[in-house]
PDB file of C-alpha atoms in Angstrom:
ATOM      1  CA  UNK A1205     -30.881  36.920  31.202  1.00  0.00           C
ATOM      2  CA  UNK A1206     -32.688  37.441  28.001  1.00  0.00           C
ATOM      3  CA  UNK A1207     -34.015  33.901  26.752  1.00  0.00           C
ATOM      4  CA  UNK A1208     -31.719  32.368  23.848  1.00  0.00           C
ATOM      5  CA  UNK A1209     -32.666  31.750  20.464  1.00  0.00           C
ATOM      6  CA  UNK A1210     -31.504  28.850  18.580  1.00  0.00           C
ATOM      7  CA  UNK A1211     -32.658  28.379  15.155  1.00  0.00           C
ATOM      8  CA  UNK A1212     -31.110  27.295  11.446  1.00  0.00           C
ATOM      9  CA  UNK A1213     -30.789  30.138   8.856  1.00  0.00           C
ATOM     10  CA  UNK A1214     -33.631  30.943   6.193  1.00  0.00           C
ATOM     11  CA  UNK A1215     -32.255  31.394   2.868  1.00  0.00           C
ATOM     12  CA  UNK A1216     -30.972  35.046   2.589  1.00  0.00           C
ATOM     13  CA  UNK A1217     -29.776  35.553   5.973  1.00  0.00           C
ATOM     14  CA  UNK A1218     -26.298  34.897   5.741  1.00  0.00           C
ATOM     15  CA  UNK A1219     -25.251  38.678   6.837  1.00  0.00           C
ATOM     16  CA  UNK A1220     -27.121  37.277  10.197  1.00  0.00           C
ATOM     17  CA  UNK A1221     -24.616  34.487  10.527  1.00  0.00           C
ATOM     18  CA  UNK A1222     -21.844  36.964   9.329  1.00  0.00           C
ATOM     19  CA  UNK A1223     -22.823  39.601  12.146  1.00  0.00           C
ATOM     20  CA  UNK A1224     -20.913  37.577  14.861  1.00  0.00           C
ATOM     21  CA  UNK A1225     -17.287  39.409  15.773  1.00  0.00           C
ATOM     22  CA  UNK A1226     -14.609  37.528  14.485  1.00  0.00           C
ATOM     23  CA  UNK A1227     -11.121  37.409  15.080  1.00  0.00           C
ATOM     24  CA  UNK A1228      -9.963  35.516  11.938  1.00  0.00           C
ATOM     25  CA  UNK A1229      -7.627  33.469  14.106  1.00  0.00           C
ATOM     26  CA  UNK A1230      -9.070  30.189  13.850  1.00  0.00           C
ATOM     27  CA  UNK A1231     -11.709  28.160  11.986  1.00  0.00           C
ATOM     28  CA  UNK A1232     -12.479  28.732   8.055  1.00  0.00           C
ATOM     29  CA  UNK A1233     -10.481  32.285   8.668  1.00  0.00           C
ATOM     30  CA  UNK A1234      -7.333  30.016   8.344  1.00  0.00           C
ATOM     31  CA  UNK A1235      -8.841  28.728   4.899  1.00  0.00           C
ATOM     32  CA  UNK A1236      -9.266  32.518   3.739  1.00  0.00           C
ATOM     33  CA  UNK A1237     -13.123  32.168   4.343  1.00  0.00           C
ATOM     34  CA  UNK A1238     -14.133  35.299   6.052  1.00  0.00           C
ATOM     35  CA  UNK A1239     -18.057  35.081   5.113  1.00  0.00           C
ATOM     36  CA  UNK A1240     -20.467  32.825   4.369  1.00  0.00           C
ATOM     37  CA  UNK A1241     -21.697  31.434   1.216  1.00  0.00           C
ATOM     38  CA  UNK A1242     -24.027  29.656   0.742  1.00  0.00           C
ATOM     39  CA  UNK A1243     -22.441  27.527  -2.027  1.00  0.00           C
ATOM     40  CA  UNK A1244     -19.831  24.724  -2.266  1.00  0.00           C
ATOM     41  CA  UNK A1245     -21.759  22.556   0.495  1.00  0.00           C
ATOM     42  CA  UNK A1246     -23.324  24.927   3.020  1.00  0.00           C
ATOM     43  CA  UNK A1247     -27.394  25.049   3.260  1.00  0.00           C
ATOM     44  CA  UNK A1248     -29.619  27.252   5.393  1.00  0.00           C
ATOM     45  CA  UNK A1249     -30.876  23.883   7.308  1.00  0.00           C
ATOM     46  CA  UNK A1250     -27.228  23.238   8.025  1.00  0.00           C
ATOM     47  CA  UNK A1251     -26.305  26.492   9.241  1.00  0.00           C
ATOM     48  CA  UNK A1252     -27.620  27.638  12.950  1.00  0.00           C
ATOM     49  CA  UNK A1253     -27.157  30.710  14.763  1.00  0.00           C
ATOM     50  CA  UNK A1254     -28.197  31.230  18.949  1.00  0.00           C
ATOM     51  CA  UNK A1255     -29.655  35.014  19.038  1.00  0.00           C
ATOM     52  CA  UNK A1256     -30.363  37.048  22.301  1.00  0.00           C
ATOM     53  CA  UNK A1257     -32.611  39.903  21.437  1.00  0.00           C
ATOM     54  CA  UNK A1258     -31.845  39.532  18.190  1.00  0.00           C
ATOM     55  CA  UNK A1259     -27.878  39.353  18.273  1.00  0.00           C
ATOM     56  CA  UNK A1260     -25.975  36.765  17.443  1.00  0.00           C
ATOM     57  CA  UNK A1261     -23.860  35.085  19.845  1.00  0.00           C
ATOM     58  CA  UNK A1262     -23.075  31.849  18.679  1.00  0.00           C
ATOM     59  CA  UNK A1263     -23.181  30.081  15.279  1.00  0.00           C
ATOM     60  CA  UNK A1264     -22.283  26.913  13.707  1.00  0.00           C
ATOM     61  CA  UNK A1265     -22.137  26.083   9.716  1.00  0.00           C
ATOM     62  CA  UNK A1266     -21.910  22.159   8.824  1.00  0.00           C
ATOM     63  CA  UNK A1267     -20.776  20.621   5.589  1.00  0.00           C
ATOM     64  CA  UNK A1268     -21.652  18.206   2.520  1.00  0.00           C
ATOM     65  CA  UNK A1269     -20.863  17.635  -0.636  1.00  0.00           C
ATOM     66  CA  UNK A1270     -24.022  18.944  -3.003  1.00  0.00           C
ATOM     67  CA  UNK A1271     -25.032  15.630  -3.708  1.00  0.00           C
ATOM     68  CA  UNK A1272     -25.152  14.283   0.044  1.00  0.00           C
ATOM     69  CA  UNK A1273     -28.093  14.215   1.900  1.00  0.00           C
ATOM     70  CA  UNK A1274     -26.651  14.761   4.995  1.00  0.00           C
ATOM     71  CA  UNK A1275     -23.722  17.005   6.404  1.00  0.00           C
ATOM     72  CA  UNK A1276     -20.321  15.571   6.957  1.00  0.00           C
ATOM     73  CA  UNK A1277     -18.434  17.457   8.710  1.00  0.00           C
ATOM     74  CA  UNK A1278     -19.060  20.801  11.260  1.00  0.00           C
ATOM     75  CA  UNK A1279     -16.466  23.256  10.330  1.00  0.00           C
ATOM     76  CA  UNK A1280     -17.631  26.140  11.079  1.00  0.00           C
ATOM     77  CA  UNK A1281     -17.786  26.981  15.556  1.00  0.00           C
ATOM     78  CA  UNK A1282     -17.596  30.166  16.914  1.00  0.00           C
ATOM     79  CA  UNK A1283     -19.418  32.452  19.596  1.00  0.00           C
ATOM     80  CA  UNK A1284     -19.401  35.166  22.053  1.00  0.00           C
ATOM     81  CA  UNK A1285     -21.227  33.822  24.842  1.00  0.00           C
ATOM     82  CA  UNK A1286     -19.351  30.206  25.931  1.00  0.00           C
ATOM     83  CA  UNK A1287     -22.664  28.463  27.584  1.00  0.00           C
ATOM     84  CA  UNK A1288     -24.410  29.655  24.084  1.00  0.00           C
ATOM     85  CA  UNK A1289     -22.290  28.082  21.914  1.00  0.00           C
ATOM     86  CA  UNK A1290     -22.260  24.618  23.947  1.00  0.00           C
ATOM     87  CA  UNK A1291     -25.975  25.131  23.669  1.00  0.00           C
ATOM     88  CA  UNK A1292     -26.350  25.475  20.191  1.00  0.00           C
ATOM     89  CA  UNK A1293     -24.071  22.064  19.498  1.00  0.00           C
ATOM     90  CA  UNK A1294     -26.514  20.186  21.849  1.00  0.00           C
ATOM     91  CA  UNK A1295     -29.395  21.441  20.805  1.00  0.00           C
ATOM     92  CA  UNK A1296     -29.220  21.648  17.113  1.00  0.00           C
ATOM     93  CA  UNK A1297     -30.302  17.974  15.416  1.00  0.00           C
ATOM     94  CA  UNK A1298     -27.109  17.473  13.198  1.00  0.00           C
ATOM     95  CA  UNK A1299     -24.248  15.626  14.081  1.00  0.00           C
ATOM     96  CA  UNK A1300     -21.146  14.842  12.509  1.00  0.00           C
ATOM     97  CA  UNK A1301     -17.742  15.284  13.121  1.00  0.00           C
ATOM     98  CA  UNK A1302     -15.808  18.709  14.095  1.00  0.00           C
ATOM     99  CA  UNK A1303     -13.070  19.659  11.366  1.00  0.00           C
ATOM    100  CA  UNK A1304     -10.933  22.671  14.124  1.00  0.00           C
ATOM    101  CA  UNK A1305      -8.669  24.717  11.585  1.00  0.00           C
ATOM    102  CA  UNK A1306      -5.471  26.396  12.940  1.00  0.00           C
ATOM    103  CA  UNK A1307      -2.115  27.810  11.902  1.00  0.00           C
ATOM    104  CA  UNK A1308       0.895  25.668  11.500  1.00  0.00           C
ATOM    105  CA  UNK A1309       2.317  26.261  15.510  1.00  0.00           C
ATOM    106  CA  UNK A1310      -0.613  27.069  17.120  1.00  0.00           C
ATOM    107  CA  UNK A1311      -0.253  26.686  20.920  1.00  0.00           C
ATOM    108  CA  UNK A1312       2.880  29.160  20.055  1.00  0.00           C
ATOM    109  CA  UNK A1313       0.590  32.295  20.148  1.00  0.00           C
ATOM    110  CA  UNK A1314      -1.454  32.688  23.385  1.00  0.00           C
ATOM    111  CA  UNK A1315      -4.454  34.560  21.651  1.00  0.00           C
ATOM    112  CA  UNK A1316      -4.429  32.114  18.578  1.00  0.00           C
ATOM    113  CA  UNK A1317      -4.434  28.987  21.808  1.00  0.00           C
ATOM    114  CA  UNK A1318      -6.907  30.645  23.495  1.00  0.00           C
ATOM    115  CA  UNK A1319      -9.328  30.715  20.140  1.00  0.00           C
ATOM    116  CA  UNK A1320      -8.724  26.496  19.403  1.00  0.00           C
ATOM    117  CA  UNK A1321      -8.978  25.798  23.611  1.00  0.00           C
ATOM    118  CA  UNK A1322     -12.182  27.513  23.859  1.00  0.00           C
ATOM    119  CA  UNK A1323     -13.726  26.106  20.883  1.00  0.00           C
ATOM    120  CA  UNK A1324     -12.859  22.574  22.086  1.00  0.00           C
ATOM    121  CA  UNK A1325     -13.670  22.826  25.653  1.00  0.00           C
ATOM    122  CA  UNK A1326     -17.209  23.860  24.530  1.00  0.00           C
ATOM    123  CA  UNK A1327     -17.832  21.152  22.396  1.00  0.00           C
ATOM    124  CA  UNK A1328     -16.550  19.002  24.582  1.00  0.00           C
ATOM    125  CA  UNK A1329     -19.218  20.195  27.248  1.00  0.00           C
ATOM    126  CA  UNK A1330     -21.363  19.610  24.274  1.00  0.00           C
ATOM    127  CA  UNK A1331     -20.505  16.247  24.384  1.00  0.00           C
ATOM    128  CA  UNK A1332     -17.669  15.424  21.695  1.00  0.00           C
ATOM    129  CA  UNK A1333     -14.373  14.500  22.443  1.00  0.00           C
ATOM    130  CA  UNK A1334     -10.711  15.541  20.759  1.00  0.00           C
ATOM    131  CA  UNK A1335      -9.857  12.017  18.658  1.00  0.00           C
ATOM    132  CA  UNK A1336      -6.946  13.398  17.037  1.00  0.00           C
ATOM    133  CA  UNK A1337      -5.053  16.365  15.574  1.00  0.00           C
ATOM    134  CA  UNK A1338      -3.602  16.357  11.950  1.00  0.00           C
ATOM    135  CA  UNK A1339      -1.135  18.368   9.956  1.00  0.00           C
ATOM    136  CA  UNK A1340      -2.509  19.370   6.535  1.00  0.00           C
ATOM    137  CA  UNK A1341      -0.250  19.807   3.673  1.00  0.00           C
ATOM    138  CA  UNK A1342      -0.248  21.458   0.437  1.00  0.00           C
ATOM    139  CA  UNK A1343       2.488  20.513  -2.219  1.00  0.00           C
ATOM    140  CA  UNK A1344       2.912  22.945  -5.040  1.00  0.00           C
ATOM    141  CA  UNK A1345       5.348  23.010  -7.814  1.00  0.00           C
ATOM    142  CA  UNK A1346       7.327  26.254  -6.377  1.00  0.00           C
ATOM    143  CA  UNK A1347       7.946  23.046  -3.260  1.00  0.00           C
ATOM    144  CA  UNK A1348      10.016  20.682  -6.047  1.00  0.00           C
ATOM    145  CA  UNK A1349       8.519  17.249  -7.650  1.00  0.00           C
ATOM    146  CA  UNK A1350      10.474  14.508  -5.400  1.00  0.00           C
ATOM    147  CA  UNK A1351      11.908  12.227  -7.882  1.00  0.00           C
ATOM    148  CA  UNK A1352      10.266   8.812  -8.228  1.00  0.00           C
ATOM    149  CA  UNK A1353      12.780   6.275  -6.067  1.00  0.00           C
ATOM    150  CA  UNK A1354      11.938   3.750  -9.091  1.00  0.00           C
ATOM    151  CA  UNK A1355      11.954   0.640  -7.055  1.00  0.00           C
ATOM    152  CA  UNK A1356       8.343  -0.021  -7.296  1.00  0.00           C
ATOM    153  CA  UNK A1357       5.883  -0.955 -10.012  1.00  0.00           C
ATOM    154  CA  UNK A1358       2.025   0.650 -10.114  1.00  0.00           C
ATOM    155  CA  UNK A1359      -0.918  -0.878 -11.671  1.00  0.00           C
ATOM    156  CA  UNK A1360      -4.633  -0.236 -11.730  1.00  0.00           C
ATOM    157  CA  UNK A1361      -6.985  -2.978 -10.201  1.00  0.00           C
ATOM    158  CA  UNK A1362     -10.568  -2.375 -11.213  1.00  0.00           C
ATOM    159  CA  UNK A1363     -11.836  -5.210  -9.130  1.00  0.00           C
ATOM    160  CA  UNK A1364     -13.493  -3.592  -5.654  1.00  0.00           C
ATOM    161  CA  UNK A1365     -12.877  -6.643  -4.013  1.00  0.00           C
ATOM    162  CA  UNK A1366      -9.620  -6.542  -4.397  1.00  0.00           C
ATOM    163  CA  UNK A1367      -9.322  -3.149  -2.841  1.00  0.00           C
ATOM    164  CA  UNK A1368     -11.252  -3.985  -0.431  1.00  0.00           C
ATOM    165  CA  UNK A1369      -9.065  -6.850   0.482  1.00  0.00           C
ATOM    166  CA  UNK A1370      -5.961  -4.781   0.477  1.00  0.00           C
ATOM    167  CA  UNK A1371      -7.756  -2.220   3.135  1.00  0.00           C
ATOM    168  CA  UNK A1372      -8.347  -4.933   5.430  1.00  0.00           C
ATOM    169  CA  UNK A1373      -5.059  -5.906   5.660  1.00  0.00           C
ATOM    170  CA  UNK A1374      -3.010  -2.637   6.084  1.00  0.00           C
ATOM    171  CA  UNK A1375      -5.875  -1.511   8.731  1.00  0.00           C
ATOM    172  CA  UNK A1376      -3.608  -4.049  10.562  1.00  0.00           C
ATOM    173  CA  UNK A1377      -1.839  -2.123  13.238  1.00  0.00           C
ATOM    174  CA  UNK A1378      -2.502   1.404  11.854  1.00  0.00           C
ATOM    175  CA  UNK A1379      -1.391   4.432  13.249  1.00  0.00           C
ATOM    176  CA  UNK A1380      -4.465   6.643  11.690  1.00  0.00           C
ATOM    177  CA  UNK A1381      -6.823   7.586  14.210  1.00  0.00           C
ATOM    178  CA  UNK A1382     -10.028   7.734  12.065  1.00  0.00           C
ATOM    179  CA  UNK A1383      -9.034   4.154  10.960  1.00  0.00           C
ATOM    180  CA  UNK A1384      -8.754   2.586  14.341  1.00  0.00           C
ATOM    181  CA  UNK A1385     -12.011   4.287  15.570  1.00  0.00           C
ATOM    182  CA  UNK A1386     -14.092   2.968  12.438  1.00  0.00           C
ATOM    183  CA  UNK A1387     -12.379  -0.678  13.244  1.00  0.00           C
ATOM    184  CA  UNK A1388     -13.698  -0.526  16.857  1.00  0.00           C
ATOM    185  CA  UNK A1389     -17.039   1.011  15.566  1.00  0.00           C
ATOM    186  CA  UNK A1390     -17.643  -1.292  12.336  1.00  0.00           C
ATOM    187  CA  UNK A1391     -14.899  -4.092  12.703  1.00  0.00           C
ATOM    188  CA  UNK A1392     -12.287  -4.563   9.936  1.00  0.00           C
ATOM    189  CA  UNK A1393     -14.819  -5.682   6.907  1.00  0.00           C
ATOM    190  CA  UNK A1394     -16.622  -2.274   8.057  1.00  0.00           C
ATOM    191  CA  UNK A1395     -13.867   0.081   8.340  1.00  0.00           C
ATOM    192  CA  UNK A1396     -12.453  -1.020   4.902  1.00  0.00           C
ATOM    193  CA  UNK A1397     -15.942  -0.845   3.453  1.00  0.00           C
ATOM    194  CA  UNK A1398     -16.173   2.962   4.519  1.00  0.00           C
ATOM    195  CA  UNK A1399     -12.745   3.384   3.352  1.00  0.00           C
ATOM    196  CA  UNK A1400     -14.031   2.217  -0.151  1.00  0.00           C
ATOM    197  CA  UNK A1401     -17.114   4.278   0.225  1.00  0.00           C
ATOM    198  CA  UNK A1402     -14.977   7.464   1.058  1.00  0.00           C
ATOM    199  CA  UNK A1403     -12.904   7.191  -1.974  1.00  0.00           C
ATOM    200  CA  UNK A1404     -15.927   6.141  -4.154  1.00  0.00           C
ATOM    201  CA  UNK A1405     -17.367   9.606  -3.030  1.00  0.00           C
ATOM    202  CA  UNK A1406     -14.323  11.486  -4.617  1.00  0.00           C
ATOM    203  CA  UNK A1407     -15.431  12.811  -7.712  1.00  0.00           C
ATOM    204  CA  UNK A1408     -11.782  12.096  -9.646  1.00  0.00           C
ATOM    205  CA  UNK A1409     -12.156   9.080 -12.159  1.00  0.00           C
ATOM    206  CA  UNK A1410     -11.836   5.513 -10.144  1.00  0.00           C
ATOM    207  CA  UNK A1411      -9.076   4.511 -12.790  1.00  0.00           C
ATOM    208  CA  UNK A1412      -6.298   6.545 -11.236  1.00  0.00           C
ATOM    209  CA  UNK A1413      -6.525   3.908  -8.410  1.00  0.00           C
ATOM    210  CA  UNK A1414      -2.668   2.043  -7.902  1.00  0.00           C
ATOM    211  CA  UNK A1415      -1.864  -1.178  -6.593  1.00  0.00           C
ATOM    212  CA  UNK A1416       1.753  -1.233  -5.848  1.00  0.00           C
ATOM    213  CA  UNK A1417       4.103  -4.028  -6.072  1.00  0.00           C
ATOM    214  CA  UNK A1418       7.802  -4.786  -5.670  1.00  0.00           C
ATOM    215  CA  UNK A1419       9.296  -6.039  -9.242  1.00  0.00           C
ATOM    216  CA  UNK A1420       8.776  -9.969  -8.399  1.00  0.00           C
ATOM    217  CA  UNK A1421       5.046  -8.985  -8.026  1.00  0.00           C
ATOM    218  CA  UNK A1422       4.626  -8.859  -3.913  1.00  0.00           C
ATOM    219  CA  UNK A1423       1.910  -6.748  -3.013  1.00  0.00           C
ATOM    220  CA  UNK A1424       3.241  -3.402  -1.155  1.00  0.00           C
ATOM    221  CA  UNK A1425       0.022  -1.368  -0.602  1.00  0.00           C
ATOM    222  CA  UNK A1426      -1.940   1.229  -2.534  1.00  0.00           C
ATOM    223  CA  UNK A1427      -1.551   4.396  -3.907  1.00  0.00           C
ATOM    224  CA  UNK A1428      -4.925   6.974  -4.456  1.00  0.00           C
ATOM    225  CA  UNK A1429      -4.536  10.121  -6.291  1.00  0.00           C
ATOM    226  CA  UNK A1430      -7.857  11.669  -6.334  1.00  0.00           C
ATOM    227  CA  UNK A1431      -9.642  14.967  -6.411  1.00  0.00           C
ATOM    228  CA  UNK A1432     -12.107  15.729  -3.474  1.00  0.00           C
ATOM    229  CA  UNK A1433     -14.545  19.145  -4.516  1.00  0.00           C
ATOM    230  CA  UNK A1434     -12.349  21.704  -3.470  1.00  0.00           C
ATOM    231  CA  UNK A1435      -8.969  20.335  -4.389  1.00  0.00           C
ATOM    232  CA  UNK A1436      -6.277  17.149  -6.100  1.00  0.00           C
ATOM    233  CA  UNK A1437      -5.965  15.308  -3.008  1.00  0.00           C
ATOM    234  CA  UNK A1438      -3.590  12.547  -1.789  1.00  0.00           C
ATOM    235  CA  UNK A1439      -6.370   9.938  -1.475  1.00  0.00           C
ATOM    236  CA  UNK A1440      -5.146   7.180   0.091  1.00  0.00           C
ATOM    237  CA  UNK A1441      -1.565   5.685   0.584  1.00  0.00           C
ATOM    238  CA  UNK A1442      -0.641   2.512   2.598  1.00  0.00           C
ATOM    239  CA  UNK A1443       1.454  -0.160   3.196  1.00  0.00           C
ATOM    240  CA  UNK A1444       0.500  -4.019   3.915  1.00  0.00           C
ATOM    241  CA  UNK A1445       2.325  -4.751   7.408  1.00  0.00           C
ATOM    242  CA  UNK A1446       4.352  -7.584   5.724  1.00  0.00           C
ATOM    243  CA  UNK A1447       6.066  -4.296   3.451  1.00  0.00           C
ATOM    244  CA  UNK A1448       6.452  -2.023   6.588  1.00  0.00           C
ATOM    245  CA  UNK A1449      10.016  -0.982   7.593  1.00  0.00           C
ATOM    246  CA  UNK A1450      11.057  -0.153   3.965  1.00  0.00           C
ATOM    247  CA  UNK A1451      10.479   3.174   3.528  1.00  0.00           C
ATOM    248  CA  UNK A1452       7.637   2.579   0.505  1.00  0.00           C
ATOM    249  CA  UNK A1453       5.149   4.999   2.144  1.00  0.00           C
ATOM    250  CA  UNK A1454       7.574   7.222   0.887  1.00  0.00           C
ATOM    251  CA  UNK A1455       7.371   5.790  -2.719  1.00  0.00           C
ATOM    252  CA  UNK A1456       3.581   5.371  -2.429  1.00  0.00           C
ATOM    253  CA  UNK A1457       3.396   9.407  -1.788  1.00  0.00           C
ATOM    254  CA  UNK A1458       5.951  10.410  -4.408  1.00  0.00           C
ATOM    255  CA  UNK A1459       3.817   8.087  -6.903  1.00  0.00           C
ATOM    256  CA  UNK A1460       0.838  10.053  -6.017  1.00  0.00           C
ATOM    257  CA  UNK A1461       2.110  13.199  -6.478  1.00  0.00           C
ATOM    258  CA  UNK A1462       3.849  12.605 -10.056  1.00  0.00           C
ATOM    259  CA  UNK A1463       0.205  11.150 -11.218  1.00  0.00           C
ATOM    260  CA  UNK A1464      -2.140  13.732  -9.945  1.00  0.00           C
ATOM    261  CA  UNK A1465       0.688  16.325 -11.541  1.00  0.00           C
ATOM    262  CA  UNK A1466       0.135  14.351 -14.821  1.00  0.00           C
ATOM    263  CA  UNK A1467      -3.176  15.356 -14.646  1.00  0.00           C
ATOM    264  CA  UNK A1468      -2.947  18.792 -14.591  1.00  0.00           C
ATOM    265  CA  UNK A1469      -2.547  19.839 -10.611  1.00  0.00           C
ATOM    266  CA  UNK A1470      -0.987  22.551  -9.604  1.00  0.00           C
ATOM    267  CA  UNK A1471      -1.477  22.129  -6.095  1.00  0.00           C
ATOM    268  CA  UNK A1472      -1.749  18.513  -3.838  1.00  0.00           C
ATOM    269  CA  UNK A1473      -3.681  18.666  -0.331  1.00  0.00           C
ATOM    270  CA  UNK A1474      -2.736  16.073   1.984  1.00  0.00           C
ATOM    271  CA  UNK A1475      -2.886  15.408   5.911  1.00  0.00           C
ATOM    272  CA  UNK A1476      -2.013  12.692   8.187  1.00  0.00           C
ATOM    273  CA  UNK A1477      -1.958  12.426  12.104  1.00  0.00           C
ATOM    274  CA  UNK A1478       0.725  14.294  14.164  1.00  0.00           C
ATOM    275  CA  UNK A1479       0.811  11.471  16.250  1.00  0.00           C
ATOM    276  CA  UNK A1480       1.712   9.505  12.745  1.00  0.00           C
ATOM    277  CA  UNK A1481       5.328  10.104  12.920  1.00  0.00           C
ATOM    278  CA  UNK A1482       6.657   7.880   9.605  1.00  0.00           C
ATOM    279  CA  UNK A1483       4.249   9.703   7.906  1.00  0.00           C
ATOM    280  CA  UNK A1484       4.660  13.127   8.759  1.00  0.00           C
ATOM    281  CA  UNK A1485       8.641  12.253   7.738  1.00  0.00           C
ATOM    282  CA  UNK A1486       7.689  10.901   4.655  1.00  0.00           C
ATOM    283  CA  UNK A1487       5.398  14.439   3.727  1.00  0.00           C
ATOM    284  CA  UNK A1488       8.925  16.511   4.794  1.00  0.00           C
ATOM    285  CA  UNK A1489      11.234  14.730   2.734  1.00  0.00           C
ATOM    286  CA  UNK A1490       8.653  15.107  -0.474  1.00  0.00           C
ATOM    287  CA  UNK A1491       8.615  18.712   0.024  1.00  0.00           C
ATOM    288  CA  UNK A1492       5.118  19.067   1.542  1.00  0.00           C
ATOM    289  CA  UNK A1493       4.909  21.801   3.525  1.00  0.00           C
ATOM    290  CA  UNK A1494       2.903  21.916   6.771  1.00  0.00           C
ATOM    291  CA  UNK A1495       0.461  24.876   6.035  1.00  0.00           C
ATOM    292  CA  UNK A1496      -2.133  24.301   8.594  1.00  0.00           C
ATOM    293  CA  UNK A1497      -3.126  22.054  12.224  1.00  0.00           C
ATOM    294  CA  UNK A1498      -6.955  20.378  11.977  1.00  0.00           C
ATOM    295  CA  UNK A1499      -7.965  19.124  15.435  1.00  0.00           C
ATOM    296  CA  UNK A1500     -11.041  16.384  15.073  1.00  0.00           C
ATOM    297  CA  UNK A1501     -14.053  15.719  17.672  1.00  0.00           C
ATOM    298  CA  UNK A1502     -16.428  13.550  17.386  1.00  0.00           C
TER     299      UNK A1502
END
């Protein structure tokens, strides 16, 4: 067998990386990215391709915001030639995690099963492992603005610390994935430190930040509206466990929505673990549709 290739891009050669045979059923395809740019966070050092006489058989794209010096996130997996495309995750220098796009129901179409099975079972040979799938959501106005429920009161808190404080206590118990992984990598004061750090990334203003509180002033949690690169994002929304059992997610979400509205969205991404049941609940009764699956190695 002819020897294999592996190599980043040079700028220019992004009809290379768009010469591999795609489907469209998986991957940035569910995003409506056919082709690569390279804009918006991709870089020729980021963006490897495994060649045998010349042809592309594998090829991998990761992500960053421009400002980062280092990618985030791989998002972009696909090959022809299985034992090529495990070799190009192990060989190439970058890590970070693996963002798996699908269509809502997934494991419903065979060919559509085969394309996200595949995909993980090579980088899993490549050495990553599934840590959890999500459902992403995106609210627009056609979907109906929930009414606020009205029995909570929002505030901004400029103090860090005090955020900081707050993630540290609803980390307690949590049912997000990411969350419990960064507690058993970093320990609490870690894991609410990189929570801080993700939403300091954000580029939306740090003043939308909520506390919220019942009317008699007991802390209930937080409530982030924020705007990642591409899109107004739910940020962050949680409740400390001393609140849980009351249904405020829900309020926490609606509040969210209403404020990132006020400033001019006409469109809300959010996600949240499948295996995150009250959550999930809380997106369906707000009128957020389920418009894609994300499955996340690491």
């Amino acid at each position: 067998m002819t020897d294999l290739v592996i190599r980043p891009l040079v700028a220019g050669e992004e009809a290379l990386f768009d010469s591999l045979p795609d489907r469209g059923l998986v991957g940035r395809a569910v995003l409506g990215q056919a082709q690569l740019e390279m804009t918006g966070g991709y870089r020729p050092e980021w963006t490897w391709v495994a060649l045998r006489d010349g042809v592309v058989v594998a090829r991998a794209a990761w992500w960053a915001a421009p400002e980062d010096d280092v990618p985030i996130a791989l998002d972009w997996f696909d090959f022809t030639d299985f034992d090529a495309g495990v070799a190009l995750l192990r060989d190439s220098p970058l890590r970070a995690e693996y963002s798996l796009h699908a269509p809502p129901g997934w494991r419903e179409d065979p060919d559509v099963a085969a394309a996200v099975n595949t995909r993980v079972e090579a980088a899993e040979a490549a050495g990553m492992s599934v840590l959890v799938e999500r459902y992403r959501y995106c609210w627009t106005p056609e979907c109906g603005l929930p009414p606020r429920p009205g029995r909570l009161e929002f505030r901004p808190e400029p103090d860090d610390e005090v955020i900081l404080g707050i993630f540290r206590r609803v980390n307690e118990n949590t049912l997000d994935a990411h969350a419990r992984r960064a507690i058993e990598e970093s320990g609490v004061d870690g894991a609410a430190r990189e929570d801080l750090d993700l939403l300091r990334w954000m580029p939306s203003p740090r003043d939308w930040w909520r506390v919220a509180c019942t009317p008699d002033g007991e802390l209930v949690g937080l409530a982030i509206p924020c705007r990642n690169p591409s899109n107004p994002v739910v940020g962050y929304i949680a409740v400390v466990p001393e609140q849980r059992g009351h249904g405020y997610a829900y309020d926490l979400l609606v509040e969210v929505t209403h404020e990132l509205v006020g400033h001019g969205a006409d469109r809300v991404v959010a996600a949240t673990d499948v295996t995150n049941v009250p959550m999930a609940a809380n997106f369906a009764k707000a009128g957020y549709p389920i418009v894609q699956h994300r499955i996340d190695l690491v």
